[in-house]
């Protein structure tokens, strides 16, 4: 299955991507995670991406598209993948379709996680990540054992001003891709508010329905 997970910052894409990709036996490819790994590693890609990420802006398309093309060319993505955080504008959606077409493939599903702005701000401001394991927690919804542990950090783009800009960028640049996928019959929207397991259940129901077609 070739699937993209779309939705606003903090909608739970990363959280759901783990479960869905695991269930489907396909690699989870998160552009945000790849950028963050490059930032931590101090690579040239990371140095370039960091200034956009810290501001809550999109990393330029040429850099992002090249990175995704390289990742999709890997052996483990040949028979399917779940993309988390890509595409994020119509140009990226077109590039992805082009990459798939070159290989004689098509995208099966664009799954949109629908969450309102107030909930997003709650989720992002309470998010904490473990330095040692990369596990994502939430102070209220999925609390770590020790919320004051020095192992936990808050993402630099989860500050109120940056969250505001990320939401603006999402509305202006990413929301139009829903129309792109709707026109092509690829879009399915699910309510992503509620327990993580319930949201996974809705997501997997949408995936199964698409697979059965
Ligand atoms: P990226 O990492 O993709 O960030 P994002 O899309 O803003 O999404 P997040 O990772 O913030 O949230 P999420 O939806 O994964 O939610 P999560 O599961 O963590 O991108 C970061 C930056 O990289 C971008 O701003 C941009 O600069 C750059 N970038 C990335 N891709 C790019 C691209 N294609 N083009 C250009 N630039 C790109 O959940 C959030 C919190 O909520 C967690 O604490 C979690 O525990 C909690 N939670 C999850 N589900 C629930 C639930 N059901 N109920 C309660 N809490 C929940």
mmCIF file of C-alpha atoms and ligand atoms in Angstrom:
data_model
loop_
_atom_site.group_PDB
_atom_site.id
_atom_site.type_symbol
_atom_site.label_atom_id
_atom_site.label_comp_id
_atom_site.label_asym_id
_atom_site.label_seq_id
_atom_site.Cartn_x
_atom_site.Cartn_y
_atom_site.Cartn_z
ATOM 1 C CA UNK A 1 0.000 0.000 0.000
ATOM 2 C CA UNK A 2 1.201 3.525 -0.847
ATOM 3 C CA UNK A 3 -0.254 5.973 1.561
ATOM 4 C CA UNK A 4 0.230 9.578 2.623
ATOM 5 C CA UNK A 5 -0.862 10.874 6.001
ATOM 6 C CA UNK A 6 -1.878 14.526 5.952
ATOM 7 C CA UNK A 7 -3.150 16.873 8.617
ATOM 8 C CA UNK A 8 -2.174 19.942 10.590
ATOM 9 C CA UNK A 9 0.842 20.137 12.894
ATOM 10 C CA UNK A 10 0.162 18.087 16.004
ATOM 11 C CA UNK A 11 -2.779 16.199 14.464
ATOM 12 C CA UNK A 12 -1.115 12.962 15.545
ATOM 13 C CA UNK A 13 0.420 11.992 12.195
ATOM 14 C CA UNK A 14 3.633 10.677 13.775
ATOM 15 C CA UNK A 15 1.713 8.840 16.497
ATOM 16 C CA UNK A 16 -0.662 7.156 14.032
ATOM 17 C CA UNK A 17 2.021 6.548 11.408
ATOM 18 C CA UNK A 18 3.859 4.188 13.790
ATOM 19 C CA UNK A 19 0.780 1.989 14.243
ATOM 20 C CA UNK A 20 -0.499 2.082 10.665
ATOM 21 C CA UNK A 21 2.903 1.403 9.067
ATOM 22 C CA UNK A 22 3.440 -1.434 11.554
ATOM 23 C CA UNK A 23 0.063 -2.968 10.716
ATOM 24 C CA UNK A 24 0.687 -2.675 6.974
ATOM 25 C CA UNK A 25 4.306 -3.829 7.110
ATOM 26 C CA UNK A 26 5.547 -0.799 5.151
ATOM 27 C CA UNK A 27 8.241 1.727 6.116
ATOM 28 C CA UNK A 28 7.125 4.930 7.815
ATOM 29 C CA UNK A 29 8.863 7.830 6.098
ATOM 30 C CA UNK A 30 8.607 11.086 8.022
ATOM 31 C CA UNK A 31 10.190 14.117 6.364
ATOM 32 C CA UNK A 32 10.163 15.948 9.719
ATOM 33 C CA UNK A 33 12.073 13.064 11.362
ATOM 34 C CA UNK A 34 14.610 12.936 8.515
ATOM 35 C CA UNK A 35 15.187 16.689 8.777
ATOM 36 C CA UNK A 36 15.516 16.495 12.576
ATOM 37 C CA UNK A 37 18.042 13.624 12.308
ATOM 38 C CA UNK A 38 20.074 15.787 9.919
ATOM 39 C CA UNK A 39 19.855 18.774 12.258
ATOM 40 C CA UNK A 40 21.114 16.619 15.169
ATOM 41 C CA UNK A 41 23.881 15.209 13.008
ATOM 42 C CA UNK A 42 24.948 18.705 11.870
ATOM 43 C CA UNK A 43 24.862 17.693 8.185
ATOM 44 C CA UNK A 44 24.692 20.354 5.418
ATOM 45 C CA UNK A 45 21.039 19.350 4.834
ATOM 46 C CA UNK A 46 20.331 19.791 8.549
ATOM 47 C CA UNK A 47 22.027 23.196 8.647
ATOM 48 C CA UNK A 48 19.939 24.364 5.708
ATOM 49 C CA UNK A 49 16.657 22.902 7.029
ATOM 50 C CA UNK A 50 17.052 24.212 10.591
ATOM 51 C CA UNK A 51 16.389 27.869 9.882
ATOM 52 C CA UNK A 52 13.106 27.064 8.121
ATOM 53 C CA UNK A 53 12.023 24.573 10.774
ATOM 54 C CA UNK A 54 12.777 26.942 13.655
ATOM 55 C CA UNK A 55 10.593 29.576 11.996
ATOM 56 C CA UNK A 56 7.808 27.070 11.268
ATOM 57 C CA UNK A 57 8.224 27.542 7.509
ATOM 58 C CA UNK A 58 8.485 24.837 4.874
ATOM 59 C CA UNK A 59 11.944 23.725 3.826
ATOM 60 C CA UNK A 60 12.325 24.614 0.104
ATOM 61 C CA UNK A 61 10.766 22.141 -2.315
ATOM 62 C CA UNK A 62 13.937 21.340 -4.274
ATOM 63 C CA UNK A 63 15.688 20.134 -1.105
ATOM 64 C CA UNK A 64 12.644 18.259 0.218
ATOM 65 C CA UNK A 65 11.671 16.622 -3.072
ATOM 66 C CA UNK A 66 15.210 15.375 -3.684
ATOM 67 C CA UNK A 67 15.381 13.920 -0.189
ATOM 68 C CA UNK A 68 12.048 12.093 -0.640
ATOM 69 C CA UNK A 69 12.999 10.806 -4.107
ATOM 70 C CA UNK A 70 16.191 9.305 -2.624
ATOM 71 C CA UNK A 71 14.295 7.714 0.259
ATOM 72 C CA UNK A 72 11.586 6.238 -1.971
ATOM 73 C CA UNK A 73 14.257 4.692 -4.195
ATOM 74 C CA UNK A 74 15.411 2.510 -1.279
ATOM 75 C CA UNK A 75 14.678 -1.191 -1.462
ATOM 76 C CA UNK A 76 12.354 -1.243 1.566
ATOM 77 C CA UNK A 77 9.972 1.274 -0.047
ATOM 78 C CA UNK A 78 9.604 -0.655 -3.300
ATOM 79 C CA UNK A 79 6.378 -2.446 -2.402
ATOM 80 C CA UNK A 80 4.767 0.254 -0.315
ATOM 81 C CA UNK A 81 5.277 3.087 2.150
ATOM 82 C CA UNK A 82 3.576 5.463 4.482
ATOM 83 C CA UNK A 83 4.634 9.088 4.075
ATOM 84 C CA UNK A 84 4.170 11.315 7.133
ATOM 85 C CA UNK A 85 4.473 15.068 6.542
ATOM 86 C CA UNK A 86 4.929 14.883 2.786
ATOM 87 C CA UNK A 87 3.520 16.238 0.529
ATOM 88 C CA UNK A 88 2.882 19.620 2.103
ATOM 89 C CA UNK A 89 1.952 21.678 -0.950
ATOM 90 C CA UNK A 90 0.526 21.022 -4.390
ATOM 91 C CA UNK A 91 3.936 21.057 -6.063
ATOM 92 C CA UNK A 92 5.169 18.293 -3.747
ATOM 93 C CA UNK A 93 1.971 16.307 -4.454
ATOM 94 C CA UNK A 94 2.663 16.577 -8.188
ATOM 95 C CA UNK A 95 6.294 15.551 -7.735
ATOM 96 C CA UNK A 96 5.205 12.500 -5.727
ATOM 97 C CA UNK A 97 2.713 11.469 -8.414
ATOM 98 C CA UNK A 98 5.497 11.858 -11.004
ATOM 99 C CA UNK A 99 7.910 9.689 -8.999
ATOM 100 C CA UNK A 100 5.268 6.982 -8.655
ATOM 101 C CA UNK A 101 4.323 7.156 -12.319
ATOM 102 C CA UNK A 102 7.962 6.664 -13.355
ATOM 103 C CA UNK A 103 7.846 3.329 -11.516
ATOM 104 C CA UNK A 104 4.398 2.342 -12.800
ATOM 105 C CA UNK A 105 2.776 2.889 -9.405
ATOM 106 C CA UNK A 106 -0.052 5.039 -8.099
ATOM 107 C CA UNK A 107 -0.859 6.470 -4.708
ATOM 108 C CA UNK A 108 -3.573 4.393 -3.009
ATOM 109 C CA UNK A 109 -4.772 6.772 -0.335
ATOM 110 C CA UNK A 110 -4.345 10.242 1.166
ATOM 111 C CA UNK A 111 -5.612 9.961 4.718
ATOM 112 C CA UNK A 112 -6.418 13.294 6.369
ATOM 113 C CA UNK A 113 -6.448 13.534 10.174
ATOM 114 C CA UNK A 114 -8.996 16.199 11.102
ATOM 115 C CA UNK A 115 -8.377 18.106 14.365
ATOM 116 C CA UNK A 116 -9.437 21.643 15.366
ATOM 117 C CA UNK A 117 -6.983 24.453 16.171
ATOM 118 C CA UNK A 118 -7.575 24.545 19.956
ATOM 119 C CA UNK A 119 -6.824 20.834 20.284
ATOM 120 C CA UNK A 120 -3.714 21.264 18.126
ATOM 121 C CA UNK A 121 -2.323 23.967 20.391
ATOM 122 C CA UNK A 122 -2.972 21.732 23.440
ATOM 123 C CA UNK A 123 -1.254 18.784 21.799
ATOM 124 C CA UNK A 124 1.793 20.716 20.617
ATOM 125 C CA UNK A 125 2.359 22.703 23.793
ATOM 126 C CA UNK A 126 2.201 19.505 25.921
ATOM 127 C CA UNK A 127 4.387 17.392 23.649
ATOM 128 C CA UNK A 128 7.693 16.149 25.082
ATOM 129 C CA UNK A 129 10.220 13.877 23.371
ATOM 130 C CA UNK A 130 12.724 11.484 24.939
ATOM 131 C CA UNK A 131 16.311 12.269 23.902
ATOM 132 C CA UNK A 132 17.421 8.674 24.426
ATOM 133 C CA UNK A 133 14.575 6.764 22.741
ATOM 134 C CA UNK A 134 12.842 9.360 20.526
ATOM 135 C CA UNK A 135 9.503 8.370 22.065
ATOM 136 C CA UNK A 136 6.882 11.107 21.919
ATOM 137 C CA UNK A 137 4.845 11.819 25.066
ATOM 138 C CA UNK A 138 2.177 14.295 26.039
ATOM 139 C CA UNK A 139 2.177 15.796 29.535
ATOM 140 C CA UNK A 140 -1.582 15.310 29.852
ATOM 141 C CA UNK A 141 -2.664 12.659 27.329
ATOM 142 C CA UNK A 142 0.311 10.274 27.453
ATOM 143 C CA UNK A 143 2.413 11.375 30.421
ATOM 144 C CA UNK A 144 6.002 10.204 30.878
ATOM 145 C CA UNK A 145 6.906 8.533 34.175
ATOM 146 C CA UNK A 146 8.951 11.563 35.281
ATOM 147 C CA UNK A 147 7.792 14.776 33.563
ATOM 148 C CA UNK A 148 10.864 16.621 34.948
ATOM 149 C CA UNK A 149 13.375 14.070 33.632
ATOM 150 C CA UNK A 150 16.392 15.732 31.931
ATOM 151 C CA UNK A 151 15.932 13.121 29.193
ATOM 152 C CA UNK A 152 12.819 14.953 27.983
ATOM 153 C CA UNK A 153 12.875 17.970 25.713
ATOM 154 C CA UNK A 154 10.375 20.218 23.987
ATOM 155 C CA UNK A 155 10.776 20.599 20.220
ATOM 156 C CA UNK A 156 12.101 24.059 19.322
ATOM 157 C CA UNK A 157 9.171 24.552 16.902
ATOM 158 C CA UNK A 158 6.607 23.838 19.652
ATOM 159 C CA UNK A 159 6.875 27.391 21.032
ATOM 160 C CA UNK A 160 3.651 29.483 20.828
ATOM 161 C CA UNK A 161 4.873 31.928 18.134
ATOM 162 C CA UNK A 162 6.206 29.130 15.926
ATOM 163 C CA UNK A 163 3.026 27.080 16.389
ATOM 164 C CA UNK A 164 1.044 30.096 15.165
ATOM 165 C CA UNK A 165 3.170 30.331 12.032
ATOM 166 C CA UNK A 166 3.019 26.573 11.390
ATOM 167 C CA UNK A 167 -0.784 26.745 11.478
ATOM 168 C CA UNK A 168 -0.748 29.698 9.071
ATOM 169 C CA UNK A 169 1.624 27.888 6.696
ATOM 170 C CA UNK A 170 -0.597 24.805 6.902
ATOM 171 C CA UNK A 171 -3.755 26.779 6.018
ATOM 172 C CA UNK A 172 -2.105 28.628 3.131
ATOM 173 C CA UNK A 173 0.150 25.979 1.597
ATOM 174 C CA UNK A 174 -0.912 22.518 2.740
ATOM 175 C CA UNK A 175 -4.711 22.660 2.848
ATOM 176 C CA UNK A 176 -4.946 23.083 -0.953
ATOM 177 C CA UNK A 177 -3.580 19.545 -1.408
ATOM 178 C CA UNK A 178 -6.855 18.186 0.002
ATOM 179 C CA UNK A 179 -8.589 19.521 -3.131
ATOM 180 C CA UNK A 180 -5.838 17.992 -5.280
ATOM 181 C CA UNK A 181 -6.400 14.549 -3.747
ATOM 182 C CA UNK A 182 -10.179 14.882 -3.607
ATOM 183 C CA UNK A 183 -10.323 15.558 -7.360
ATOM 184 C CA UNK A 184 -8.314 12.394 -7.944
ATOM 185 C CA UNK A 185 -10.516 10.277 -5.660
ATOM 186 C CA UNK A 186 -7.682 9.625 -3.204
ATOM 187 C CA UNK A 187 -8.787 11.583 -0.144
ATOM 188 C CA UNK A 188 -10.402 10.070 2.948
ATOM 189 C CA UNK A 189 -10.925 12.238 6.042
ATOM 190 C CA UNK A 190 -11.132 10.823 9.530
ATOM 191 C CA UNK A 191 -11.923 12.437 12.874
ATOM 192 C CA UNK A 192 -8.597 12.404 14.749
ATOM 193 C CA UNK A 193 -9.954 13.605 18.115
ATOM 194 C CA UNK A 194 -10.293 11.000 20.862
ATOM 195 C CA UNK A 195 -8.213 8.161 22.239
ATOM 196 C CA UNK A 196 -5.170 7.251 20.165
ATOM 197 C CA UNK A 197 -6.486 3.653 19.803
ATOM 198 C CA UNK A 198 -9.878 4.896 18.560
ATOM 199 C CA UNK A 199 -8.199 7.109 15.964
ATOM 200 C CA UNK A 200 -6.036 4.158 14.858
ATOM 201 C CA UNK A 201 -9.224 2.101 14.520
ATOM 202 C CA UNK A 202 -10.787 4.722 12.233
ATOM 203 C CA UNK A 203 -7.582 5.002 10.214
ATOM 204 C CA UNK A 204 -7.285 1.242 9.742
ATOM 205 C CA UNK A 205 -10.961 1.010 8.751
ATOM 206 C CA UNK A 206 -10.310 3.597 6.015
ATOM 207 C CA UNK A 207 -7.205 1.726 4.867
ATOM 208 C CA UNK A 208 -9.050 -1.621 4.741
ATOM 209 C CA UNK A 209 -11.941 -0.126 2.833
ATOM 210 C CA UNK A 210 -9.505 1.249 0.253
ATOM 211 C CA UNK A 211 -7.643 -2.055 -0.014
ATOM 212 C CA UNK A 212 -10.931 -3.886 -0.597
ATOM 213 C CA UNK A 213 -11.808 -1.672 -3.609
HETATM 214 P P1 LIG B 1 6.916 17.657 11.064
HETATM 215 O O1 LIG B 1 7.766 16.956 12.025
HETATM 216 O O2 LIG B 1 6.287 16.892 9.951
HETATM 217 O O3 LIG B 1 5.828 18.468 11.896
HETATM 218 P P2 LIG B 1 4.255 18.673 11.730
HETATM 219 O O4 LIG B 1 3.623 18.281 10.459
HETATM 220 O O5 LIG B 1 4.073 20.069 12.142
HETATM 221 O O6 LIG B 1 3.701 17.607 12.656
HETATM 222 P P3 LIG B 1 4.160 17.281 14.079
HETATM 223 O O7 LIG B 1 5.344 16.344 14.054
HETATM 224 O O8 LIG B 1 4.328 18.539 14.888
HETATM 225 O O9 LIG B 1 2.879 16.590 14.670
HETATM 226 P P4 LIG B 1 2.203 15.206 14.358
HETATM 227 O O10 LIG B 1 1.006 15.412 13.503
HETATM 228 O O11 LIG B 1 3.209 14.185 13.915
HETATM 229 O O12 LIG B 1 1.698 14.886 15.821
HETATM 230 P P5 LIG B 1 2.274 13.885 16.943
HETATM 231 O O13 LIG B 1 1.941 12.481 16.581
HETATM 232 O O14 LIG B 1 3.688 14.205 17.309
HETATM 233 O O15 LIG B 1 7.700 18.866 10.370
HETATM 234 C C1 LIG B 1 8.490 19.760 11.127
HETATM 235 C C2 LIG B 1 9.090 20.798 10.192
HETATM 236 O O16 LIG B 1 9.927 20.155 9.213
HETATM 237 C C3 LIG B 1 8.083 21.606 9.351
HETATM 238 O O17 LIG B 1 7.564 22.723 10.066
HETATM 239 C C4 LIG B 1 8.967 22.034 8.166
HETATM 240 O O18 LIG B 1 9.827 23.102 8.520
HETATM 241 C C5 LIG B 1 9.815 20.790 7.944
HETATM 242 N N1 LIG B 1 9.178 19.867 6.983
HETATM 243 C C6 LIG B 1 8.733 18.610 7.239
HETATM 244 N N2 LIG B 1 8.204 18.072 6.128
HETATM 245 C C7 LIG B 1 8.310 18.998 5.151
HETATM 246 C C8 LIG B 1 7.906 19.036 3.791
HETATM 247 N N3 LIG B 1 7.283 18.006 3.203
HETATM 248 N N4 LIG B 1 8.174 20.160 3.075
HETATM 249 C C9 LIG B 1 8.813 21.205 3.633
HETATM 250 N N5 LIG B 1 9.207 21.248 4.928
HETATM 251 C C10 LIG B 1 8.957 20.150 5.688
HETATM 252 O O19 LIG B 1 1.306 14.313 18.160
HETATM 253 C C11 LIG B 1 1.424 15.594 18.769
HETATM 254 C C12 LIG B 1 1.186 15.460 20.287
HETATM 255 O O20 LIG B 1 -0.158 15.059 20.511
HETATM 256 C C13 LIG B 1 2.073 14.400 20.961
HETATM 257 O O21 LIG B 1 2.458 14.854 22.230
HETATM 258 C C14 LIG B 1 1.163 13.161 21.071
HETATM 259 O O22 LIG B 1 1.485 12.369 22.208
HETATM 260 C C15 LIG B 1 -0.215 13.818 21.226
HETATM 261 N N6 LIG B 1 -1.292 13.026 20.620
HETATM 262 C C16 LIG B 1 -1.259 12.325 19.455
HETATM 263 N N7 LIG B 1 -2.458 11.756 19.218
HETATM 264 C C17 LIG B 1 -3.276 12.149 20.242
HETATM 265 C C18 LIG B 1 -4.643 11.899 20.564
HETATM 266 N N8 LIG B 1 -5.434 11.131 19.784
HETATM 267 N N9 LIG B 1 -5.151 12.464 21.687
HETATM 268 C C19 LIG B 1 -4.372 13.238 22.484
HETATM 269 N N10 LIG B 1 -3.053 13.498 22.229
HETATM 270 C C20 LIG B 1 -2.530 12.961 21.133
#
